[in-house]
XYZ file of N, CA, C and O in Angstrom:
680
model
N 0.654 136.063 -41.609
C 0.274 135.268 -42.965
C 0.001 133.706 -42.075
O 0.550 133.681 -40.911
N -0.608 132.944 -42.825
C -0.803 131.623 -42.221
C 0.460 130.737 -42.448
O 0.764 129.849 -41.546
N 1.355 130.871 -43.225
C 2.589 130.079 -43.513
C 3.351 130.347 -42.274
O 3.938 129.248 -41.988
N 3.725 131.366 -41.710
C 4.586 131.616 -40.700
C 3.966 130.844 -39.527
O 5.021 130.284 -38.655
N 2.681 131.063 -39.407
C 2.364 130.021 -38.216
C 2.335 128.643 -38.411
O 2.652 128.063 -37.488
N 2.104 128.118 -39.800
C 2.099 126.788 -39.818
C 3.604 126.202 -39.667
O 3.691 125.127 -39.270
N 4.628 127.040 -40.155
C 5.939 126.601 -40.304
C 6.426 126.396 -38.844
O 7.320 125.384 -38.572
N 6.093 127.136 -37.918
C 6.521 127.086 -36.357
C 5.563 125.964 -35.745
O 5.887 125.810 -34.558
N 4.611 125.521 -35.969
C 3.470 124.881 -35.551
C 4.128 123.183 -34.793
O 4.115 123.313 -33.707
N 5.015 122.738 -35.623
C 5.558 121.672 -35.188
C 6.514 121.719 -33.991
O 6.319 121.169 -32.909
N 7.225 122.796 -34.210
C 8.223 122.867 -32.795
C 7.306 123.548 -31.728
O 7.453 123.050 -30.664
N 6.225 124.274 -31.875
C 5.479 124.715 -30.740
C 4.605 123.387 -30.060
O 4.611 123.512 -28.848
N 4.162 122.585 -30.874
C 3.364 121.330 -30.474
C 4.475 120.409 -29.600
O 4.118 119.868 -28.738
N 5.511 120.439 -30.053
C 6.764 119.666 -29.453
C 6.941 120.136 -28.179
O 7.056 119.400 -27.015
N 7.172 121.475 -28.132
C 7.304 122.066 -26.755
C 6.300 121.778 -25.641
O 6.409 121.667 -24.890
N 4.947 122.003 -26.339
C 3.871 121.805 -25.436
C 3.909 120.284 -24.837
O 3.714 120.164 -23.526
N 4.079 119.343 -25.739
C 4.155 118.136 -25.431
C 5.136 117.630 -24.264
O 4.974 117.050 -23.351
N 6.340 118.500 -24.398
C 7.329 117.946 -23.555
C 7.049 118.817 -22.215
O 7.317 118.033 -21.069
N 6.616 120.003 -22.177
C 6.032 120.501 -20.967
C 4.881 119.785 -20.349
O 4.859 119.546 -19.063
N 4.023 119.363 -21.067
C 2.802 118.118 -20.368
C 3.726 117.107 -20.078
O 3.057 116.530 -18.971
N 4.289 116.474 -20.767
C 5.278 115.423 -20.071
C 6.026 115.420 -18.733
O 5.691 114.919 -17.543
N 6.681 116.523 -18.721
C 6.884 117.100 -17.139
C 6.155 117.178 -16.302
O 6.040 116.872 -15.096
N 4.866 117.918 -16.462
C 3.738 118.469 -15.452
C 3.265 116.937 -15.007
O 3.084 116.517 -14.054
N 3.025 115.947 -16.107
C 2.238 114.607 -15.835
C 3.296 113.787 -14.899
O 2.733 113.388 -14.115
N 4.693 113.962 -15.101
C 5.579 113.229 -14.349
C 5.505 113.652 -12.986
O 5.604 112.964 -11.828
N 5.615 115.039 -12.763
C 5.481 115.502 -11.380
C 4.292 115.324 -10.683
O 4.050 115.198 -9.369
N 3.073 115.383 -11.398
C 1.924 115.424 -10.431
C 1.539 113.924 -10.501
O 0.636 113.594 -9.378
N 1.812 112.904 -11.332
C 1.531 111.477 -11.112
C 2.431 110.672 -10.666
O 2.066 109.533 -10.344
N 3.580 111.141 -10.131
C 4.594 110.455 -9.602
C 5.314 109.398 -10.486
O 6.136 108.566 -10.322
N 5.064 109.748 -12.006
C 5.458 108.643 -12.841
C 7.060 109.084 -13.187
O 7.413 110.024 -12.939
N 7.879 107.927 -13.464
C 9.253 108.315 -13.543
C 9.530 108.940 -14.963
O 8.455 109.084 -15.703
N 10.662 109.548 -15.187
C 10.805 110.244 -16.087
C 10.866 109.595 -17.523
O 10.407 109.759 -18.517
N 11.321 108.028 -17.548
C 11.363 107.435 -18.785
C 9.929 107.172 -19.317
O 9.721 107.323 -20.268
N 9.243 106.702 -18.382
C 7.766 106.161 -18.620
C 7.226 107.495 -19.260
O 6.314 107.400 -20.136
N 7.193 108.811 -18.662
C 6.560 110.024 -19.019
C 7.149 110.222 -20.549
O 6.393 110.566 -21.151
N 8.299 110.167 -20.852
C 8.843 110.507 -22.142
C 8.360 109.395 -23.030
O 7.956 109.638 -24.158
N 8.271 108.235 -22.790
C 7.654 107.296 -23.634
C 6.141 107.547 -23.634
O 5.872 107.239 -25.303
N 5.430 107.920 -22.989
C 4.248 108.065 -23.315
C 3.907 109.252 -24.305
O 2.850 109.182 -25.129
N 4.777 110.196 -24.339
C 4.766 111.201 -25.240
C 5.094 111.079 -26.465
O 5.242 111.800 -27.684
N 6.023 110.008 -26.754
C 6.942 109.697 -27.956
C 6.017 109.290 -29.220
O 5.023 108.607 -28.982
N 6.273 109.650 -30.183
C 5.757 108.965 -31.626
C 5.961 107.712 -31.861
O 4.977 106.871 -31.996
N 7.036 107.047 -31.605
C 7.508 105.629 -31.910
C 7.668 105.354 -30.317
O 8.289 105.922 -29.636
N 7.613 103.718 -30.303
C 7.892 103.274 -29.135
C 9.588 103.383 -28.682
O 10.262 103.164 -29.907
N 9.904 103.404 -27.567
C 11.354 103.495 -27.101
C 12.340 102.481 -27.541
O 13.455 102.635 -27.791
N 11.761 101.064 -27.578
C 12.508 100.128 -28.023
C 13.335 99.477 -26.850
O 13.041 99.661 -25.737
N 14.224 98.687 -27.191
C 15.044 97.890 -26.022
C 16.461 98.542 -25.863
O 16.818 99.518 -26.661
N 17.010 98.352 -24.776
C 18.311 98.828 -24.450
C 19.243 98.662 -25.709
O 19.087 97.444 -26.132
N 20.108 99.468 -26.008
C 20.867 99.182 -27.139
C 22.250 98.755 -26.563
O 23.366 99.301 -26.880
N 21.947 97.595 -26.478
C 23.246 96.837 -26.050
C 24.250 96.470 -27.147
O 25.308 96.239 -26.981
N 23.576 96.198 -28.142
C 24.575 95.924 -29.483
C 25.566 96.796 -30.024
O 26.589 96.539 -30.354
N 25.356 98.339 -29.696
C 26.045 99.512 -29.879
C 26.472 100.185 -28.616
O 27.170 101.258 -28.549
N 26.462 99.618 -27.398
C 26.468 100.330 -26.332
C 28.029 100.778 -26.091
O 28.282 101.718 -25.610
N 28.892 99.978 -26.551
C 30.256 100.341 -26.602
C 30.753 101.566 -27.161
O 31.743 102.104 -27.014
N 29.874 101.894 -28.045
C 29.933 103.347 -29.010
C 28.971 104.755 -28.348
O 28.942 105.582 -29.059
N 28.551 104.195 -27.043
C 27.649 105.436 -26.495
C 28.329 105.722 -25.080
O 28.724 104.759 -24.475
N 28.076 107.014 -24.846
C 28.363 107.409 -23.416
C 27.095 107.462 -22.805
O 26.468 108.335 -23.142
N 26.732 106.466 -21.762
C 25.318 106.887 -21.134
C 24.487 105.584 -21.902
O 24.718 104.889 -22.771
N 23.186 105.650 -21.362
C 22.097 104.650 -21.926
C 21.335 105.092 -23.054
O 20.744 106.249 -22.997
N 21.279 104.000 -24.027
C 20.631 104.534 -25.247
C 19.559 103.462 -25.535
O 19.975 102.158 -24.866
N 18.391 103.651 -26.274
C 17.638 102.620 -26.785
C 17.376 102.456 -28.189
O 17.611 103.500 -28.815
N 17.081 101.378 -28.599
C 17.008 101.138 -30.240
C 15.771 100.574 -30.444
O 15.428 99.413 -30.104
N 15.179 100.990 -31.635
C 13.854 100.325 -32.211
C 13.973 100.404 -33.578
O 13.706 101.467 -34.163
N 14.360 99.405 -34.153
C 14.241 99.142 -35.555
C 12.808 99.455 -36.073
O 11.883 98.943 -35.661
N 12.829 100.156 -37.059
C 11.331 100.368 -37.624
C 11.232 99.655 -38.947
O 10.112 99.531 -39.247
N 12.265 99.432 -39.590
C 12.002 98.666 -41.038
C 12.990 97.642 -40.990
O 13.880 97.567 -40.101
N 12.874 96.777 -41.625
C 13.720 95.554 -42.234
C 14.597 96.149 -43.116
O 14.256 96.184 -44.293
N 16.097 96.048 -42.809
C 17.057 96.608 -43.889
C 17.161 95.773 -44.996
O 17.991 96.121 -45.958
N 16.896 94.361 -44.948
C 16.935 93.419 -46.039
C 15.893 93.762 -47.003
O 15.882 93.396 -48.181
N 14.775 94.636 -46.632
C 13.744 94.730 -47.505
C 13.626 96.341 -48.073
O 13.004 96.434 -49.103
N 14.128 97.199 -47.099
C 13.893 98.642 -47.716
C 14.913 99.464 -46.977
O 15.871 98.914 -46.442
N 14.800 100.792 -47.246
C 15.801 101.610 -46.572
C 15.593 101.380 -44.733
O 14.526 101.153 -44.483
N 16.868 101.368 -44.167
C 16.813 100.864 -42.563
C 16.442 102.408 -42.013
O 17.083 103.370 -42.078
N 15.389 102.389 -41.036
C 14.974 103.417 -40.337
C 14.930 102.706 -38.721
O 14.344 101.756 -38.664
N 15.413 103.357 -37.774
C 15.429 103.247 -36.513
C 15.068 104.371 -35.673
O 15.596 105.349 -35.646
N 14.188 104.152 -34.676
C 14.337 105.139 -33.545
C 15.163 104.897 -32.669
O 15.363 103.878 -32.150
N 15.948 105.893 -32.349
C 17.149 106.094 -31.269
C 16.669 106.923 -30.116
O 16.416 108.105 -30.423
N 16.777 106.364 -29.000
C 16.529 107.193 -27.915
C 17.914 107.349 -26.925
O 18.237 106.324 -26.586
N 18.151 108.427 -26.713
C 19.057 108.886 -25.623
C 18.747 109.479 -24.239
O 17.774 110.193 -24.231
N 19.255 108.565 -23.287
C 19.018 109.346 -21.862
C 19.814 110.618 -21.668
O 20.619 110.797 -22.411
N 19.436 111.292 -20.658
C 19.918 112.554 -20.526
C 21.538 112.552 -20.493
O 22.023 111.588 -19.715
N 22.289 113.228 -21.167
C 23.502 113.295 -21.286
C 24.254 112.260 -21.993
O 25.618 112.118 -22.260
N 23.479 111.278 -22.521
C 23.958 110.209 -23.156
C 24.183 110.671 -24.790
O 23.766 111.728 -25.230
N 25.303 110.302 -25.284
C 25.662 110.671 -26.816
C 26.626 109.433 -27.365
O 27.149 108.648 -26.505
N 26.523 109.584 -28.720
C 27.477 108.480 -29.272
C 28.817 108.853 -29.637
O 29.234 110.177 -29.345
N 29.676 107.870 -29.886
C 31.067 108.307 -30.080
C 31.136 109.097 -31.603
O 29.929 109.214 -32.297
N 32.178 109.845 -31.770
C 32.498 110.422 -33.075
C 32.559 109.284 -33.837
O 33.044 107.947 -33.628
N 31.985 109.507 -35.169
C 31.774 108.410 -36.161
C 31.667 108.888 -37.648
O 31.303 109.958 -37.835
N 31.899 108.014 -38.506
C 31.765 108.531 -39.641
C 31.169 107.229 -40.819
O 31.369 106.172 -40.450
N 30.168 107.859 -41.667
C 29.377 106.865 -42.399
C 30.194 106.812 -43.740
O 30.260 107.885 -44.595
N 30.872 106.005 -44.118
C 31.688 105.567 -45.183
C 30.727 105.109 -46.367
O 30.010 104.370 -46.045
N 31.048 105.503 -47.583
C 30.480 104.822 -48.584
C 31.224 105.174 -50.241
O 31.893 106.157 -49.949
N 31.320 104.144 -50.783
C 31.925 104.461 -52.313
C 31.245 105.449 -52.944
O 31.994 106.237 -53.670
N 30.006 105.298 -52.940
C 28.808 106.439 -53.496
C 27.859 106.239 -52.726
O 27.419 105.437 -52.099
N 27.145 107.508 -52.710
C 25.580 107.537 -51.961
C 26.049 107.549 -50.317
O 27.070 108.011 -50.002
N 25.235 106.767 -49.757
C 25.538 106.735 -48.399
C 25.421 108.086 -47.448
O 24.624 108.883 -48.030
N 25.595 107.944 -46.119
C 25.286 108.933 -45.360
C 24.253 108.524 -44.441
O 23.675 107.409 -44.404
N 23.662 109.647 -43.680
C 22.573 109.367 -42.751
C 21.685 110.696 -42.755
O 22.327 111.727 -42.956
N 20.521 110.359 -42.377
C 19.643 111.734 -42.046
C 19.105 111.355 -40.646
O 18.805 110.191 -39.987
N 18.984 112.272 -39.716
C 18.375 112.417 -38.454
C 17.076 113.145 -38.453
O 17.049 114.274 -38.846
N 15.891 112.628 -38.100
C 14.575 112.981 -38.012
C 14.082 113.382 -36.472
O 14.027 112.242 -35.995
N 14.621 114.342 -35.916
C 14.336 114.658 -34.533
C 12.898 114.730 -34.284
O 11.989 115.574 -34.797
N 12.487 113.656 -33.167
C 11.116 113.622 -32.955
C 10.795 113.988 -31.457
O 9.796 114.578 -31.194
N 11.664 113.717 -30.442
C 11.324 114.104 -29.205
C 12.494 114.795 -28.209
O 13.581 114.062 -28.586
N 12.013 115.451 -27.475
C 13.266 115.923 -26.496
C 14.283 116.801 -27.072
O 13.761 117.681 -28.306
N 15.417 117.059 -26.490
C 16.324 118.164 -27.083
C 17.822 117.482 -27.044
O 18.317 116.653 -26.158
N 18.545 117.815 -28.235
C 19.677 116.911 -28.295
C 20.846 118.098 -29.010
O 20.606 119.157 -28.933
N 21.882 117.417 -29.361
C 23.089 117.920 -29.851
C 23.524 117.322 -31.231
O 23.295 115.888 -31.194
N 24.106 117.975 -32.129
C 24.653 117.366 -33.307
C 26.001 118.318 -33.345
O 26.004 119.565 -33.503
N 26.992 117.447 -33.999
C 28.111 118.101 -34.110
C 29.080 117.621 -35.217
O 29.461 116.173 -35.166
N 29.661 118.262 -36.128
C 30.585 117.903 -37.061
C 32.102 118.167 -36.560
O 32.137 119.237 -36.002
N 33.031 117.421 -36.877
C 34.321 117.766 -36.585
C 34.864 119.238 -37.287
O 34.403 119.303 -38.216
N 35.317 119.815 -36.215
C 35.747 121.158 -36.734
C 34.779 122.266 -36.679
O 35.127 123.424 -37.011
N 33.577 122.244 -36.260
C 32.335 122.971 -36.081
C 31.736 123.051 -34.827
O 31.794 122.065 -34.227
N 31.125 124.143 -34.510
C 30.229 124.311 -33.249
C 29.064 123.030 -33.186
O 28.751 122.980 -34.327
N 28.860 122.790 -32.125
C 27.653 121.951 -31.876
C 26.466 122.674 -32.048
O 26.262 123.823 -31.823
N 25.491 122.101 -32.719
C 24.042 122.540 -33.087
C 22.979 121.841 -31.873
O 23.294 120.600 -31.886
N 22.104 122.771 -31.633
C 21.208 122.361 -30.796
C 20.131 121.538 -31.583
O 19.880 122.025 -32.764
N 19.277 120.599 -31.355
C 18.335 119.881 -31.987
C 16.999 119.805 -31.253
O 17.236 119.511 -30.043
N 15.961 119.885 -31.928
C 14.694 120.142 -31.471
C 13.751 119.423 -32.230
O 13.968 118.962 -33.490
N 12.576 118.866 -31.631
C 11.725 118.101 -32.385
C 11.208 118.684 -33.750
O 11.179 120.224 -33.741
N 11.200 118.155 -34.820
C 10.870 118.653 -36.295
C 12.091 119.029 -36.903
O 12.112 119.414 -38.227
N 13.418 119.160 -36.271
C 14.583 119.285 -37.212
C 15.026 118.011 -37.742
O 14.749 116.780 -37.419
N 15.799 118.476 -39.239
C 16.096 117.552 -39.960
C 17.705 117.458 -40.161
O 18.128 118.745 -40.356
N 18.538 116.661 -39.739
C 19.998 116.808 -40.074
C 20.394 115.773 -41.263
O 20.053 114.559 -41.063
N 20.918 116.569 -42.113
C 21.507 115.810 -43.209
C 23.122 115.561 -43.125
O 23.852 116.428 -42.958
N 23.513 114.183 -43.076
C 25.040 113.995 -42.733
C 25.618 113.362 -43.958
O 25.249 112.076 -44.156
N 26.590 114.066 -44.782
C 26.751 113.452 -45.868
C 27.763 112.019 -45.704
O 28.518 112.257 -44.480
N 28.168 111.092 -46.453
C 29.064 110.235 -46.379
C 30.457 110.877 -46.104
O 30.633 111.879 -46.566
N 31.162 110.402 -45.193
C 32.602 110.904 -45.047
C 32.901 111.965 -44.051
O 33.589 112.349 -43.790
N 31.653 112.540 -43.461
C 31.643 113.603 -42.568
C 31.835 112.869 -40.847
O 30.977 112.010 -40.577
N 32.788 113.097 -40.180
C 32.860 112.812 -38.848
C 32.010 113.533 -37.973
O 32.082 114.910 -38.086
N 31.267 112.909 -37.158
C 30.285 113.490 -36.423
C 29.923 112.694 -35.082
O 30.151 111.598 -35.196
N 28.974 113.470 -34.196
C 28.375 112.766 -33.051
C 27.131 113.305 -32.896
O 26.878 114.577 -33.379
N 26.100 112.745 -32.249
C 25.023 113.395 -31.880
C 24.341 112.566 -30.525
O 24.915 111.550 -30.125
N 23.607 113.264 -29.777
C 23.003 112.890 -28.519
C 22.219 113.734 -27.688
O 21.838 114.978 -28.424
N 21.864 113.364 -26.725
C 20.875 114.118 -25.782
C 21.544 115.348 -25.120
O 22.761 115.496 -24.806
N 20.835 116.494 -24.831
C 21.450 117.457 -23.833
C 21.464 117.029 -22.474
O 20.864 115.942 -21.900
N 22.097 117.598 -21.616
C 22.386 117.181 -20.151
C 21.053 116.950 -19.300
O 21.073 115.971 -18.654
N 20.023 117.638 -19.458
C 18.906 117.590 -18.758
C 17.589 116.978 -19.564
O 16.474 117.201 -19.148
N 17.891 116.273 -20.758
C 16.835 115.915 -21.674
C 16.989 114.576 -22.097
O 17.884 114.488 -22.601
N 15.929 113.612 -22.112
C 15.953 112.654 -23.021
C 15.887 113.181 -24.667
O 15.346 114.356 -24.687
N 16.299 112.497 -25.486
C 16.205 112.884 -26.999
C 15.987 111.679 -27.947
O 16.816 110.671 -27.746
N 15.252 111.773 -28.863
C 14.810 110.831 -29.822
C 14.909 111.195 -31.355
O 14.497 112.316 -31.504
N 15.385 110.434 -32.010
C 15.434 110.871 -33.626
C 15.220 109.434 -34.285
O 15.651 108.149 -33.825
N 14.741 109.592 -35.509
C 14.927 108.310 -36.340
C 16.092 108.500 -37.219
O 16.121 109.598 -37.850
N 17.021 107.525 -37.165
C 17.817 107.479 -38.168
C 17.772 106.636 -39.225
O 17.113 105.716 -39.275
N 18.060 107.239 -40.322
C 17.750 106.834 -41.801
C 18.924 106.749 -42.289
O 19.914 107.609 -42.570
N 19.306 105.422 -42.692
C 20.627 104.944 -43.345
C 20.301 105.415 -44.929
O 19.414 104.496 -45.358
N 21.168 106.421 -45.455
C 21.071 106.345 -46.860
C 21.763 105.450 -47.682
O 22.788 104.953 -47.421
N 20.814 104.874 -48.610
C 21.383 103.517 -49.435
C 22.659 104.153 -50.430
O 22.744 105.487 -50.686
N 23.606 103.453 -50.490
C 24.792 103.588 -51.284
C 25.838 102.322 -51.688
O 25.318 101.245 -51.301
N 26.846 102.571 -52.109
C 27.459 101.428 -52.338
C 28.916 101.340 -51.531
O 29.474 102.272 -50.881
N 28.802 100.089 -50.784
C 29.758 99.498 -49.970
C 29.973 100.659 -48.464
O 30.783 101.116 -48.255
N 28.550 100.595 -48.131
C 28.690 101.513 -46.923
C 28.825 100.846 -45.639
O 28.756 99.539 -45.347
N 29.574 101.597 -44.767
C 30.046 101.021 -43.374
C 30.030 102.132 -42.421
O 30.192 103.311 -42.954
N 29.986 102.013 -41.185
C 30.375 102.872 -40.224
C 31.695 102.866 -39.361
O 31.912 101.664 -39.328
N 32.462 103.746 -39.362
C 33.423 103.849 -38.587
C 33.471 104.525 -37.155
O 33.139 105.691 -37.184
N 33.518 103.858 -36.117
C 33.485 104.157 -34.899
C 34.807 104.777 -34.299
O 35.552 104.142 -34.491
N 34.674 106.114 -33.896
C 35.811 106.804 -33.584
C 35.916 106.908 -31.806
O 34.968 106.229 -31.301
N 36.626 107.628 -31.415
C 36.689 108.074 -29.875
C 35.516 108.690 -29.253
O 34.638 109.339 -30.126
N 35.048 108.509 -27.934
C 34.207 108.992 -27.397
C 34.225 110.743 -27.470
O 35.427 111.280 -27.454
N 33.018 111.461 -27.285
C 33.009 112.561 -27.074
C 33.525 112.893 -25.311
O 32.857 112.430 -24.773
N 34.599 113.685 -25.309
C 34.973 113.948 -24.040
C 34.107 114.548 -23.135
O 33.202 115.270 -23.449
N 33.972 114.047 -21.843
C 33.302 114.686 -20.756
C 33.704 116.208 -20.707
O 32.544 117.055 -20.649
N 34.706 116.638 -20.897
C 35.198 117.790 -20.926
C 34.616 118.631 -21.957
O 33.955 119.872 -21.887
N 34.571 118.289 -23.116
C 33.941 118.929 -24.320
C 32.650 119.050 -23.992
O 31.946 120.080 -24.409
N 32.075 118.090 -23.905
C 30.365 117.931 -23.741
C 29.949 118.719 -22.526
O 29.000 119.548 -22.746
N 30.534 118.898 -21.541
C 29.978 119.713 -20.485
C 30.252 121.174 -20.761
O 29.693 122.134 -20.176
N 30.816 121.620 -21.792
C 30.977 122.994 -22.032
C 29.814 123.322 -22.924
O 29.456 124.628 -23.296
N 29.052 122.522 -23.453
C 27.712 122.770 -24.402
C 26.590 123.342 -23.583
O 26.649 123.075 -22.383
């Protein structure tokens, strides 16, 4: 059927683009960051200095919308092995976060559960109150669109870093 082919097409296309980027990097002498940026849907943005204290490794942030006018969306890019600290999105009602995975390969983990591999085309729904972290795999950059879900009295609580020991086991 055409449905099965169509359903898998976004992931197949993403894998093709990832491989194409690696080939371009090796053949043209282009650095890895530039090759990754060339294949991205959204610009990589600036170094994520405002939240660097909550990340292990280098990340980049590109706000896509103005949170004073609409739902906040931002492209977040993680360098290889970069991840954010454990954190919780709190809200009196509503709230939480969506991750729309767009480029590279990453991880998502909720407290008390095994880590899940993330690929372009994956969507992660994170309810308010769930302790979690997300970031890149050791050997890949990773980008997602972070969508802050509207709610009452929303705030993020940043917790401890993901340990190098726990991360190295993934």
